[in-house]
PDB file of C-alpha atoms and ligand atoms in Angstrom:
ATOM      1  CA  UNK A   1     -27.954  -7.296  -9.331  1.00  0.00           C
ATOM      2  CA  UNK A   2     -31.494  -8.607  -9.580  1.00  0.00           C
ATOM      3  CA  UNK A   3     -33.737 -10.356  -6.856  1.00  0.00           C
ATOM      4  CA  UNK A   4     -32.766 -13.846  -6.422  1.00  0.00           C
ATOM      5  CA  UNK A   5     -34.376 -15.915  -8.506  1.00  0.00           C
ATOM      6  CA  UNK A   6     -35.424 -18.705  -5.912  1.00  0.00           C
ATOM      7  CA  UNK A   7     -36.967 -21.155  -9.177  1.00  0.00           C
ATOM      8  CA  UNK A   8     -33.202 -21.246  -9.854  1.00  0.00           C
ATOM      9  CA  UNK A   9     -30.935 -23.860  -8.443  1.00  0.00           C
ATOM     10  CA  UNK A  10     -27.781 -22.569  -8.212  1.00  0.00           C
ATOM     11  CA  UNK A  11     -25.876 -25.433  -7.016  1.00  0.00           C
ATOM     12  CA  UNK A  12     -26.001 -28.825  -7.801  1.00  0.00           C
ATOM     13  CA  UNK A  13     -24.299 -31.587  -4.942  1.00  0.00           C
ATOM     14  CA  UNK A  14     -22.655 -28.227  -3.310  1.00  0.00           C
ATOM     15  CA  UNK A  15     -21.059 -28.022  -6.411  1.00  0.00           C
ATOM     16  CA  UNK A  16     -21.979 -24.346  -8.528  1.00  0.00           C
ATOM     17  CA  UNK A  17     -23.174 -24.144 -11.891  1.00  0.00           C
ATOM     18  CA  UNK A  18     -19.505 -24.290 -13.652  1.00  0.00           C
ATOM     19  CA  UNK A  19     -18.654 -27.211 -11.193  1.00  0.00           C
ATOM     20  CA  UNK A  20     -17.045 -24.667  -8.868  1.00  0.00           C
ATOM     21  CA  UNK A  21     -16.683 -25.146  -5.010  1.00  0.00           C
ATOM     22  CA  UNK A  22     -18.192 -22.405  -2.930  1.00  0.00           C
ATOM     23  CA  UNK A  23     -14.966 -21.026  -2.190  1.00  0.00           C
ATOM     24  CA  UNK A  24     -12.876 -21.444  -5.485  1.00  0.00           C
ATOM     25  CA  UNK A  25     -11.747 -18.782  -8.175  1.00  0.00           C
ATOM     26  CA  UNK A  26     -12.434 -19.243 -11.721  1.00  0.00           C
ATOM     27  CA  UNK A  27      -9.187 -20.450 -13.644  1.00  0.00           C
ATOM     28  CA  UNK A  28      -6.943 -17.582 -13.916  1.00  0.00           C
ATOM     29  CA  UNK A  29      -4.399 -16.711 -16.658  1.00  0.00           C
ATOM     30  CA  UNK A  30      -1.605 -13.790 -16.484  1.00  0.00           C
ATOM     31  CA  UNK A  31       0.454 -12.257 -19.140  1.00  0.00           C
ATOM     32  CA  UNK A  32       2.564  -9.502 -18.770  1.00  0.00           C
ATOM     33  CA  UNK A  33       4.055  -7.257 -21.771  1.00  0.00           C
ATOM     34  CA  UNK A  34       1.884  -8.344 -24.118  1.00  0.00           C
ATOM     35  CA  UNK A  35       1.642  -4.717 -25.936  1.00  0.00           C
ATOM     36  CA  UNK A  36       4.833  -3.598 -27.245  1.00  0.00           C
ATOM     37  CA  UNK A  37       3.713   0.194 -27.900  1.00  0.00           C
ATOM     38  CA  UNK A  38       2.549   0.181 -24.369  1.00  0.00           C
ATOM     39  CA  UNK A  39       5.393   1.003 -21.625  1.00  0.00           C
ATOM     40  CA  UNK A  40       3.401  -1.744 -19.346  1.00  0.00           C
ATOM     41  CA  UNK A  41       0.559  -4.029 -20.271  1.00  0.00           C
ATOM     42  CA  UNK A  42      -1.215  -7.582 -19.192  1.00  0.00           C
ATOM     43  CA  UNK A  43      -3.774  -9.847 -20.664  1.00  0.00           C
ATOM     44  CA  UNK A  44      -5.731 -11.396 -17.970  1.00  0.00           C
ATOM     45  CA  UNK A  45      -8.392 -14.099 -18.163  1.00  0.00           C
ATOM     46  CA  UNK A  46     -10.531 -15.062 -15.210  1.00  0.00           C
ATOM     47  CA  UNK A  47     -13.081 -17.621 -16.023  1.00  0.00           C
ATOM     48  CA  UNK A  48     -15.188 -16.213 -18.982  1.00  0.00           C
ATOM     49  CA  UNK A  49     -13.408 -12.790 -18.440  1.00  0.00           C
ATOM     50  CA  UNK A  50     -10.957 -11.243 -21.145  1.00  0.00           C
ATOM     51  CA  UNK A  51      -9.534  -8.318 -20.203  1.00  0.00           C
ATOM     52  CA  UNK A  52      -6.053  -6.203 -21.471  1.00  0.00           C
ATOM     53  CA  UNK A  53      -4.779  -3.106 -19.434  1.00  0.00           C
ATOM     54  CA  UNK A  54      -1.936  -0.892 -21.133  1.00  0.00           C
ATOM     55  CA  UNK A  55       0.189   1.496 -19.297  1.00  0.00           C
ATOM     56  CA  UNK A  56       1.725   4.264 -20.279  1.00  0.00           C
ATOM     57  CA  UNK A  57       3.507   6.723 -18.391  1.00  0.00           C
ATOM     58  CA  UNK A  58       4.846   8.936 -15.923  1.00  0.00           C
ATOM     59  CA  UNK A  59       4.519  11.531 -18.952  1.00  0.00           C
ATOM     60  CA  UNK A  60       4.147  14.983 -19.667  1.00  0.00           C
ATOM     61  CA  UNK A  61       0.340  15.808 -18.264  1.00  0.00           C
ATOM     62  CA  UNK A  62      -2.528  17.281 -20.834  1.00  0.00           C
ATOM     63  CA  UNK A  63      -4.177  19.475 -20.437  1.00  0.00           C
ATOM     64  CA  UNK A  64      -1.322  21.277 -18.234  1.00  0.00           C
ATOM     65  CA  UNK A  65      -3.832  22.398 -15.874  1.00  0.00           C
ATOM     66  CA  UNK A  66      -4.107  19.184 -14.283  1.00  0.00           C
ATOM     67  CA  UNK A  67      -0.468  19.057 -13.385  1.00  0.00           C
ATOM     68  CA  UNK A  68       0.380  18.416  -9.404  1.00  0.00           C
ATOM     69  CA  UNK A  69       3.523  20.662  -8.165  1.00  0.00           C
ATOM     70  CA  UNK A  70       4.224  17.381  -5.589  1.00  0.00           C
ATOM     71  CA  UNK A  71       3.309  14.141  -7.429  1.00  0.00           C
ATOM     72  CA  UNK A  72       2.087  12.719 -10.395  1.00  0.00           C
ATOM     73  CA  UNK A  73      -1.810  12.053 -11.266  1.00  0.00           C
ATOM     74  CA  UNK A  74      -2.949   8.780 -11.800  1.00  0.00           C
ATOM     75  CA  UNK A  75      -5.598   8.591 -14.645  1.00  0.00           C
ATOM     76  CA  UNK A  76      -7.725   5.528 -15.680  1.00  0.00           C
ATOM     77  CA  UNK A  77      -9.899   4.359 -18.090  1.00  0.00           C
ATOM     78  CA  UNK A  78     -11.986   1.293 -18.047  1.00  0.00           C
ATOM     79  CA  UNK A  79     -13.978   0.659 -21.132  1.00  0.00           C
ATOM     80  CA  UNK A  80     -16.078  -2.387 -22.446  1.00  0.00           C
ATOM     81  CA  UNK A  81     -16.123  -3.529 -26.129  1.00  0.00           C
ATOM     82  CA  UNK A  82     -19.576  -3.708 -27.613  1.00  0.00           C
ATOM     83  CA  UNK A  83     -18.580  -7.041 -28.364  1.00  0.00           C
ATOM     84  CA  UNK A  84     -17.628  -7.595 -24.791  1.00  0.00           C
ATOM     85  CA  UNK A  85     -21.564  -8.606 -23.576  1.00  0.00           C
ATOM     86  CA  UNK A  86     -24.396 -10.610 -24.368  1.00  0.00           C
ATOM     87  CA  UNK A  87     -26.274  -8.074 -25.573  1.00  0.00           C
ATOM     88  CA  UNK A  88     -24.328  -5.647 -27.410  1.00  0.00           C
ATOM     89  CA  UNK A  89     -23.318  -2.374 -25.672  1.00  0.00           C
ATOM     90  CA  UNK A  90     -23.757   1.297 -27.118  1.00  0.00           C
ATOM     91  CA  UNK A  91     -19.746   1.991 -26.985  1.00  0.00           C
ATOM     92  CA  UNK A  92     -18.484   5.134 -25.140  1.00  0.00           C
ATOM     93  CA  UNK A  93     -18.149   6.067 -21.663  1.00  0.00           C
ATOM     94  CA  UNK A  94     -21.334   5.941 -19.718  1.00  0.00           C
ATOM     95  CA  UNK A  95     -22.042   6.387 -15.674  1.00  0.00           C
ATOM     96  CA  UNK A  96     -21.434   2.536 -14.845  1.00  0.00           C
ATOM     97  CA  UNK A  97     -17.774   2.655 -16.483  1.00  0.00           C
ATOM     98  CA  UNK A  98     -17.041   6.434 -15.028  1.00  0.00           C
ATOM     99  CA  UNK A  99     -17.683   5.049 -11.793  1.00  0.00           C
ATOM    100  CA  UNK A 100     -15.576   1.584 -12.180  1.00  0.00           C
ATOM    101  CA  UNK A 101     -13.083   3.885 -13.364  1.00  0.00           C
ATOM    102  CA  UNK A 102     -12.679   6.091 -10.635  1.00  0.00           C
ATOM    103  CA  UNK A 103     -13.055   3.362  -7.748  1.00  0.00           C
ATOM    104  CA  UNK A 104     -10.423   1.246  -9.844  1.00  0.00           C
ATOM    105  CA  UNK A 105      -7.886   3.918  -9.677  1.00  0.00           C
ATOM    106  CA  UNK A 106      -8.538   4.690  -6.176  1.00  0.00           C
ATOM    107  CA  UNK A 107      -8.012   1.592  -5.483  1.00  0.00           C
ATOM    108  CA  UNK A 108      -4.480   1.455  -7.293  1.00  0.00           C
ATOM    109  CA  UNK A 109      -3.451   4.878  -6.381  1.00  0.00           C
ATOM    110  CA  UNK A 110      -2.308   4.108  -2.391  1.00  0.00           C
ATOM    111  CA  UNK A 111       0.271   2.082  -3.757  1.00  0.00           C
ATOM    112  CA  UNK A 112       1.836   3.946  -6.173  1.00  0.00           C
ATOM    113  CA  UNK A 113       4.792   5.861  -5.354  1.00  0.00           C
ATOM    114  CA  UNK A 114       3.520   9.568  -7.124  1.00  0.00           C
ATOM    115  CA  UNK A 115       5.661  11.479  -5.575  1.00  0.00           C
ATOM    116  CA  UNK A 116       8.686  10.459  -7.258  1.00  0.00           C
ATOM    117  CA  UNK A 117       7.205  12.100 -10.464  1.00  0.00           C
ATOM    118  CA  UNK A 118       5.839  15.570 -10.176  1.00  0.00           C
ATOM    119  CA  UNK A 119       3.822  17.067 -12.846  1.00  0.00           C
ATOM    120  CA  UNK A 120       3.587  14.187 -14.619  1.00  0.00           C
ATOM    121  CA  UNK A 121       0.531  11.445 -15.303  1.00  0.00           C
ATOM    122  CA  UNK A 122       0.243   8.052 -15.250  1.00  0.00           C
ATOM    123  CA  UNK A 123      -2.029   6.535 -17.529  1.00  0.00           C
ATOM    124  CA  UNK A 124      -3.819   3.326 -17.101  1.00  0.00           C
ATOM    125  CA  UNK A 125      -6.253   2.028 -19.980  1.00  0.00           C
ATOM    126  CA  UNK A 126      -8.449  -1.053 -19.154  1.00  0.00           C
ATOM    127  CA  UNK A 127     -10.337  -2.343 -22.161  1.00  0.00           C
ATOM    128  CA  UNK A 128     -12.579  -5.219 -21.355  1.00  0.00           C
ATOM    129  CA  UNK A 129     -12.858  -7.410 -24.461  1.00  0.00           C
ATOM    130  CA  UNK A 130     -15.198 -10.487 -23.089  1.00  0.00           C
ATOM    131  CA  UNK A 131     -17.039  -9.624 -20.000  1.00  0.00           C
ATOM    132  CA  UNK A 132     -19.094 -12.219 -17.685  1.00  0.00           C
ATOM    133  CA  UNK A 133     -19.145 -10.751 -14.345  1.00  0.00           C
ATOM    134  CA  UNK A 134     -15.934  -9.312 -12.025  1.00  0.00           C
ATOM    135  CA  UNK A 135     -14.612  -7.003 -14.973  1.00  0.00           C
ATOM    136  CA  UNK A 136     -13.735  -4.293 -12.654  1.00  0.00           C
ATOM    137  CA  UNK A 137     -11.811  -6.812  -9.966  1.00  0.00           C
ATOM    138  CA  UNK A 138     -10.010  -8.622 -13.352  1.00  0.00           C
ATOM    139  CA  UNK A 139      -9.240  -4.625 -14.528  1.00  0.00           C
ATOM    140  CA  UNK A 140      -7.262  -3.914 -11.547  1.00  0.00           C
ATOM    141  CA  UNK A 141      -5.381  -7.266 -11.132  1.00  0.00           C
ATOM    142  CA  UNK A 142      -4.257  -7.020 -14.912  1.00  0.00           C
ATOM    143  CA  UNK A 143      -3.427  -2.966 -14.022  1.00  0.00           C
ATOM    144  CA  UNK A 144      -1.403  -3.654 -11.243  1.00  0.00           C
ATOM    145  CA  UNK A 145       0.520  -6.370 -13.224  1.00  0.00           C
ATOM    146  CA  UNK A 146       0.868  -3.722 -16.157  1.00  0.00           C
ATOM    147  CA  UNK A 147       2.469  -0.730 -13.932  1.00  0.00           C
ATOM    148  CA  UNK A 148       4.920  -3.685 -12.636  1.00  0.00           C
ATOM    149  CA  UNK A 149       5.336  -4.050 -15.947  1.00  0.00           C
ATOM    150  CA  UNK A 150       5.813  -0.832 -16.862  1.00  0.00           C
ATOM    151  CA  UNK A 151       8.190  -0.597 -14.304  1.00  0.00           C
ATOM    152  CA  UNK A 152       6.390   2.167 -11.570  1.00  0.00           C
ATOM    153  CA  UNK A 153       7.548   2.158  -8.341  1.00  0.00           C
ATOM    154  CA  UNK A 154       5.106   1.328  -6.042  1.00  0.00           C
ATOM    155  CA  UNK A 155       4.809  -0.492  -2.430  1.00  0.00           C
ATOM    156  CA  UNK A 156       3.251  -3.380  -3.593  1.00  0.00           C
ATOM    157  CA  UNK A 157       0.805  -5.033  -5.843  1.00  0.00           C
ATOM    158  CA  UNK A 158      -3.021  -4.728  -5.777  1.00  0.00           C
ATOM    159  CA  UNK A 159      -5.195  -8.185  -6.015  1.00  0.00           C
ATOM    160  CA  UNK A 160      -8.919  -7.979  -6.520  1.00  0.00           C
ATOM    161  CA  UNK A 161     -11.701 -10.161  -6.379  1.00  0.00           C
ATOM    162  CA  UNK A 162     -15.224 -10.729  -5.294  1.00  0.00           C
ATOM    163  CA  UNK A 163     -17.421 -12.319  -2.973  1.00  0.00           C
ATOM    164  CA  UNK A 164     -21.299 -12.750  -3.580  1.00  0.00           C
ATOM    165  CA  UNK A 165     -24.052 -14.915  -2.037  1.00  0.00           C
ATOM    166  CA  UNK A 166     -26.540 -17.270  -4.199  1.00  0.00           C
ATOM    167  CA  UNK A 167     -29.447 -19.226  -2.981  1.00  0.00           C
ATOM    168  CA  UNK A 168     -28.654 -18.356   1.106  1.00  0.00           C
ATOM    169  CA  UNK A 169     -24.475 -19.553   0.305  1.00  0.00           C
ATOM    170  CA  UNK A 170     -21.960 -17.816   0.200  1.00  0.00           C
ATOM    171  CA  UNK A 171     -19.583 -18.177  -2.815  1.00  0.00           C
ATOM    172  CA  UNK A 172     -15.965 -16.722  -4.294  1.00  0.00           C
ATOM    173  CA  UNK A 173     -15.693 -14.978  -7.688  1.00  0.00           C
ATOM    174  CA  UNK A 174     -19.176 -15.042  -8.673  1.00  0.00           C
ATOM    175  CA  UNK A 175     -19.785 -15.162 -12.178  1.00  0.00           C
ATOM    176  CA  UNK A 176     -22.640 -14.068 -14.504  1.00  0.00           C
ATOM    177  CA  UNK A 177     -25.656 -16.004 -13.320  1.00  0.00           C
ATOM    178  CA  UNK A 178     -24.920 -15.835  -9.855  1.00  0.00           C
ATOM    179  CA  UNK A 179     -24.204 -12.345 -10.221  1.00  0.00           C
ATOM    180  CA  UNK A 180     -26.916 -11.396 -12.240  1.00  0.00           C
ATOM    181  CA  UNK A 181     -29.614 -13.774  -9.938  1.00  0.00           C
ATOM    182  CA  UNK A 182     -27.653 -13.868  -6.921  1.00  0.00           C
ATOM    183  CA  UNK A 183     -28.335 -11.944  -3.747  1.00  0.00           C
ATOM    184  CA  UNK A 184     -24.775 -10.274  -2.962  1.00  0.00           C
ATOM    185  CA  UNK A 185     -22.039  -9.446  -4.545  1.00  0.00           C
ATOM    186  CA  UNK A 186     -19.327  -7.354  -3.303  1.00  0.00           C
ATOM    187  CA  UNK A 187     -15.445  -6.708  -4.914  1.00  0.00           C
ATOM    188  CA  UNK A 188     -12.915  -6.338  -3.072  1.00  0.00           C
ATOM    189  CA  UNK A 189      -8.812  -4.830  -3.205  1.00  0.00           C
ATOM    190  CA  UNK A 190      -6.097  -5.566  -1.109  1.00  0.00           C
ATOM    191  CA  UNK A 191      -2.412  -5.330  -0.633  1.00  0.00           C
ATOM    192  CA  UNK A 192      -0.698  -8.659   0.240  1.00  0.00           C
ATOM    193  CA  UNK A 193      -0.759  -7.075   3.768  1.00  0.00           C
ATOM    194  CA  UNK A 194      -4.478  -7.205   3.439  1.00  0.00           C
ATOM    195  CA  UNK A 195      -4.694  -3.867   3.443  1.00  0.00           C
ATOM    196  CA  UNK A 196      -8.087  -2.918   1.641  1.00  0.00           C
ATOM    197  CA  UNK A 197      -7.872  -0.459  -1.204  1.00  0.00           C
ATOM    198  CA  UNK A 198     -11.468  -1.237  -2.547  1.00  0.00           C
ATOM    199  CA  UNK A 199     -14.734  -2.635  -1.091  1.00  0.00           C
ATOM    200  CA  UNK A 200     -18.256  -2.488  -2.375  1.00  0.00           C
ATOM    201  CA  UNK A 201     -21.249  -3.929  -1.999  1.00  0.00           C
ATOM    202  CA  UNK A 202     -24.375  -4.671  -3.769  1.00  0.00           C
ATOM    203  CA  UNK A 203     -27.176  -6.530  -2.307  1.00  0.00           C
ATOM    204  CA  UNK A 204     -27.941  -7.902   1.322  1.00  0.00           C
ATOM    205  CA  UNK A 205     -25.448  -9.945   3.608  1.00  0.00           C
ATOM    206  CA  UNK A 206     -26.137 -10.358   7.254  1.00  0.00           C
ATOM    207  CA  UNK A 207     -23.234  -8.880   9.716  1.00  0.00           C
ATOM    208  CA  UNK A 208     -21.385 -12.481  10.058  1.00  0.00           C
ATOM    209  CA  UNK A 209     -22.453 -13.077   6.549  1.00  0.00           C
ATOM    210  CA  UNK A 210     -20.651  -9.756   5.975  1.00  0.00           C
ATOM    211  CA  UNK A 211     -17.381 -11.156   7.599  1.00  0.00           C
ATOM    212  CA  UNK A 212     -17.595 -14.327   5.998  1.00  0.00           C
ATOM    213  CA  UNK A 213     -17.903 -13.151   2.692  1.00  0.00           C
ATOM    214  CA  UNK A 214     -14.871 -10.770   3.083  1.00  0.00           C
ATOM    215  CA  UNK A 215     -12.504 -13.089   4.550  1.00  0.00           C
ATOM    216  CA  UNK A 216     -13.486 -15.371   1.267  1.00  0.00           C
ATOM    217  CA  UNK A 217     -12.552 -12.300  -0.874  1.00  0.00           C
ATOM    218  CA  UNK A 218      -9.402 -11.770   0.628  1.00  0.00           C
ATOM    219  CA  UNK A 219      -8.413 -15.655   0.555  1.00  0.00           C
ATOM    220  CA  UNK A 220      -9.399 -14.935  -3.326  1.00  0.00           C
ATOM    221  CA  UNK A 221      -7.061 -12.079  -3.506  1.00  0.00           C
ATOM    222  CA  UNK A 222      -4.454 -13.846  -1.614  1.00  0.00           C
ATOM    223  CA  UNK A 223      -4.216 -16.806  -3.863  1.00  0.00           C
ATOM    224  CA  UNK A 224      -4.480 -13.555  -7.384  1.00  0.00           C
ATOM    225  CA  UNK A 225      -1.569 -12.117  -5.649  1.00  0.00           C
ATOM    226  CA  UNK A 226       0.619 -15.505  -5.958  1.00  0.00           C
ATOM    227  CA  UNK A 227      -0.478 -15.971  -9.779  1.00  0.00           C
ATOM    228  CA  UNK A 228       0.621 -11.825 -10.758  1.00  0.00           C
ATOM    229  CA  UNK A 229       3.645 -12.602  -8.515  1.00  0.00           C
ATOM    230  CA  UNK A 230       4.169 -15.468 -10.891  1.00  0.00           C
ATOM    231  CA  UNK A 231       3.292 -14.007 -13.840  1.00  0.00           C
ATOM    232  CA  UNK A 232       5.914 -11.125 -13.292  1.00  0.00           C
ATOM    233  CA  UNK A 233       8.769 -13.311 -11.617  1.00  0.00           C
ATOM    234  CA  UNK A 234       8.405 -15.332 -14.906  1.00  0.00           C
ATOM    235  CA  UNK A 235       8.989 -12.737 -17.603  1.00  0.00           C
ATOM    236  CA  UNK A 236      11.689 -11.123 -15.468  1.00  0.00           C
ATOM    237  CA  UNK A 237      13.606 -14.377 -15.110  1.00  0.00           C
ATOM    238  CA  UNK A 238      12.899 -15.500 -18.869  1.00  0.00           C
ATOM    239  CA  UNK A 239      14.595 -12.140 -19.841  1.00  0.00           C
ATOM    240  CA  UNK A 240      17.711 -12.673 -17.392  1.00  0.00           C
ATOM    241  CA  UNK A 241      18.392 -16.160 -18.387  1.00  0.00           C
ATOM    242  CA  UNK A 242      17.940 -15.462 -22.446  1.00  0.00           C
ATOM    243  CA  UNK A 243      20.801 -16.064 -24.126  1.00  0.00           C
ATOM    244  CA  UNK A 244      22.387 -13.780 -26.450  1.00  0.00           C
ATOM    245  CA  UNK A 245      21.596 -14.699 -30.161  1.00  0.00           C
ATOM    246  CA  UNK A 246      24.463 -16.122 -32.416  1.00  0.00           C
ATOM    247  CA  UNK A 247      25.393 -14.525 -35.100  1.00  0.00           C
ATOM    248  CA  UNK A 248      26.770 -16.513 -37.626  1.00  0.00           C
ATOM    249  CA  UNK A 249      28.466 -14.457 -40.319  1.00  0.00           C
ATOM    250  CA  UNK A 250      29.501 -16.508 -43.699  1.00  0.00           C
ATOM    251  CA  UNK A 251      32.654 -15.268 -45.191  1.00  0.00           C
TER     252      UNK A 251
HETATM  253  N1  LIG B   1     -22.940  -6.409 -18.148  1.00  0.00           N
HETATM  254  C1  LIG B   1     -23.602  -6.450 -19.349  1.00  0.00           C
HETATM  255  N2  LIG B   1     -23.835  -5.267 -20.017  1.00  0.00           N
HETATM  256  C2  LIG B   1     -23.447  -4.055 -19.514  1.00  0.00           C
HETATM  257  C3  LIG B   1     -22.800  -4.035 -18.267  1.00  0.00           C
HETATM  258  C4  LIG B   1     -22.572  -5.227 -17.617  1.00  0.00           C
HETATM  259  O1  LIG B   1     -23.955  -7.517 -19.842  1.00  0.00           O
HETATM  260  O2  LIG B   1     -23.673  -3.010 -20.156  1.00  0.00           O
HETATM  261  C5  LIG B   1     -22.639  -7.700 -17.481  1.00  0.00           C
HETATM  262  C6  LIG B   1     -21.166  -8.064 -17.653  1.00  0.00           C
HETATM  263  O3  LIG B   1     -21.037  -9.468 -17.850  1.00  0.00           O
HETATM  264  C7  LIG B   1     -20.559  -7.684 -16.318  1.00  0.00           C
HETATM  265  C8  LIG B   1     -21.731  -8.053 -15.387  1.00  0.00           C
HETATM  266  O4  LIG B   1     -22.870  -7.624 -16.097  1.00  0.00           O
HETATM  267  O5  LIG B   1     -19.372  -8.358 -16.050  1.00  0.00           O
HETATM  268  C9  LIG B   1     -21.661  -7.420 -14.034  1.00  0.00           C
HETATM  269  O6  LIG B   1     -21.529  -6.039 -14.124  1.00  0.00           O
HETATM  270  P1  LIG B   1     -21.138  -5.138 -12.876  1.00  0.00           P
HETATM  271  O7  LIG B   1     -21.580  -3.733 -13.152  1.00  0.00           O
HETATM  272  O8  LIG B   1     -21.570  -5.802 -11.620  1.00  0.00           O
HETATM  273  O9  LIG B   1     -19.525  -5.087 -12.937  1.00  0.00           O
HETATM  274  P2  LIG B   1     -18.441  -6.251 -12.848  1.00  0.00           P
HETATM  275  O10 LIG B   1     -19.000  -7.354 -11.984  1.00  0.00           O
HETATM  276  O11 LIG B   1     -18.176  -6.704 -14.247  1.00  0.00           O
HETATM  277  O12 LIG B   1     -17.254  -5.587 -12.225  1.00  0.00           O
END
């Protein structure tokens, strides 16, 4: 996050730059299975936002050190493409991804049922393929949709999304400009209970502005949770109403 830029206007007849209401997602798109070497996976697109998470898992842990006696360990691994940014990023792991990574999977991990599985691992890859601001919140909705897919038991799904502030206004799902030259932005996880697996914050709000800006998150990640609900109710119900093929067979 930079300082606001105050020479820039960020909205233009309280519409945003991408002709967004204050408190409107980007369009969202949902696929689930989309990797058939994966035992889960989901394509996700949120606004300029590309993103593909791959499951695989509960397996035999390695290194067998890391084995736990009374549940399985949850392991993932968000990554951006070069390719992914403006300005083209030095590949590999580095501290920014680390630390998405570990707040992502603590902020799946409540929900999953480990316990069923000891001394195994979950794995959960995140590969970001077209970034433009909310990668990490777009990494955990497409993760959650992938372990559905992958069939892991777990209490329920995890929605993410983010709330920031531009020019003294609070907005929903900020994306690149108004993250970059905004003056808050803060991602946020939640069950459908609205129980919060994942809040941060970067930037300024005031206390109410605080409260505001969370209750617009969760409306965000109320509205996710409908679309991955969809998403997975529709490949489910595709595969239980497909008919069996004919098989003609010529004498
Ligand atoms: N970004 C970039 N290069 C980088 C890292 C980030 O251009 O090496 C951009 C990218 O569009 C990303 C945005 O900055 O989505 C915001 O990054 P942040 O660390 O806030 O995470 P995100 O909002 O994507 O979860």
């Amino acid at each position: 996050m930079e300082e606001c830029n105050d020479n820039i206007s960020f909205f233009k007849e309280g519409l945003r730059l991408d002709s967004r209401r204050p408190d409107e997602l980007r369009p969202i798109k949902i696929e689930a299975g989309v990797l058939a070497r994966a035992d889960g996976s989901c394509y996700i697109e949120m606004g300029g936002n590309k993103v593909i998470a791959a499951v695989y898992g509960p397996r035999e842990v390695h290194p067998r050190h890391l084995q736990e006696v009374t549940r399985a360990i949850v392991r993932y691994r968000y990554n951006m493409a070069s390719f992914s940014v403006e300005e083209r990023k030095r590949p590999g792991p580095d501290r920014r991804s680390h630390e998405i990574s570990k707040v992502s999977r603590e902020a799946l991990e409540p929900v999953i049922l480990t316990s069923y599985f000891p001394r195994s691992v979950i794995d959960v890859f995140v590969e970001v393929l077209q970034a433009d601001a909310g990668t990490r919140t777009a990494g955990i909705n497409a993760a959650s949709v992938a372990l559905a897919d992958a069939g892991i038991p777990m209490k329920s799904m995890i929605s993410a999304c983010a709330a920031g502030k531009v020019g003294d206004t609070l907005v929903l799902d900020p994306m690149k400009e108004e993250d970059n030259f905004g003056q808050a932005d803060m991602p946020v996880a939640m069950t459908p209970n609205g129980d919060i697996t994942l809040l941060q914050m970067d930037g300024r709000f005031t206390k109410d502005e605080f409260s505001q800006a969370l209750e617009m998150a969760m409306k965000g990640c109320r509205e996710i949770y409908e679309l991955q609900r969809k998403c997975l109710i529709g490949k489910y119900a595709q595969l239980e109403t497909e008919p069996f093929l004919e098989v003609q067979v010529c004498d």
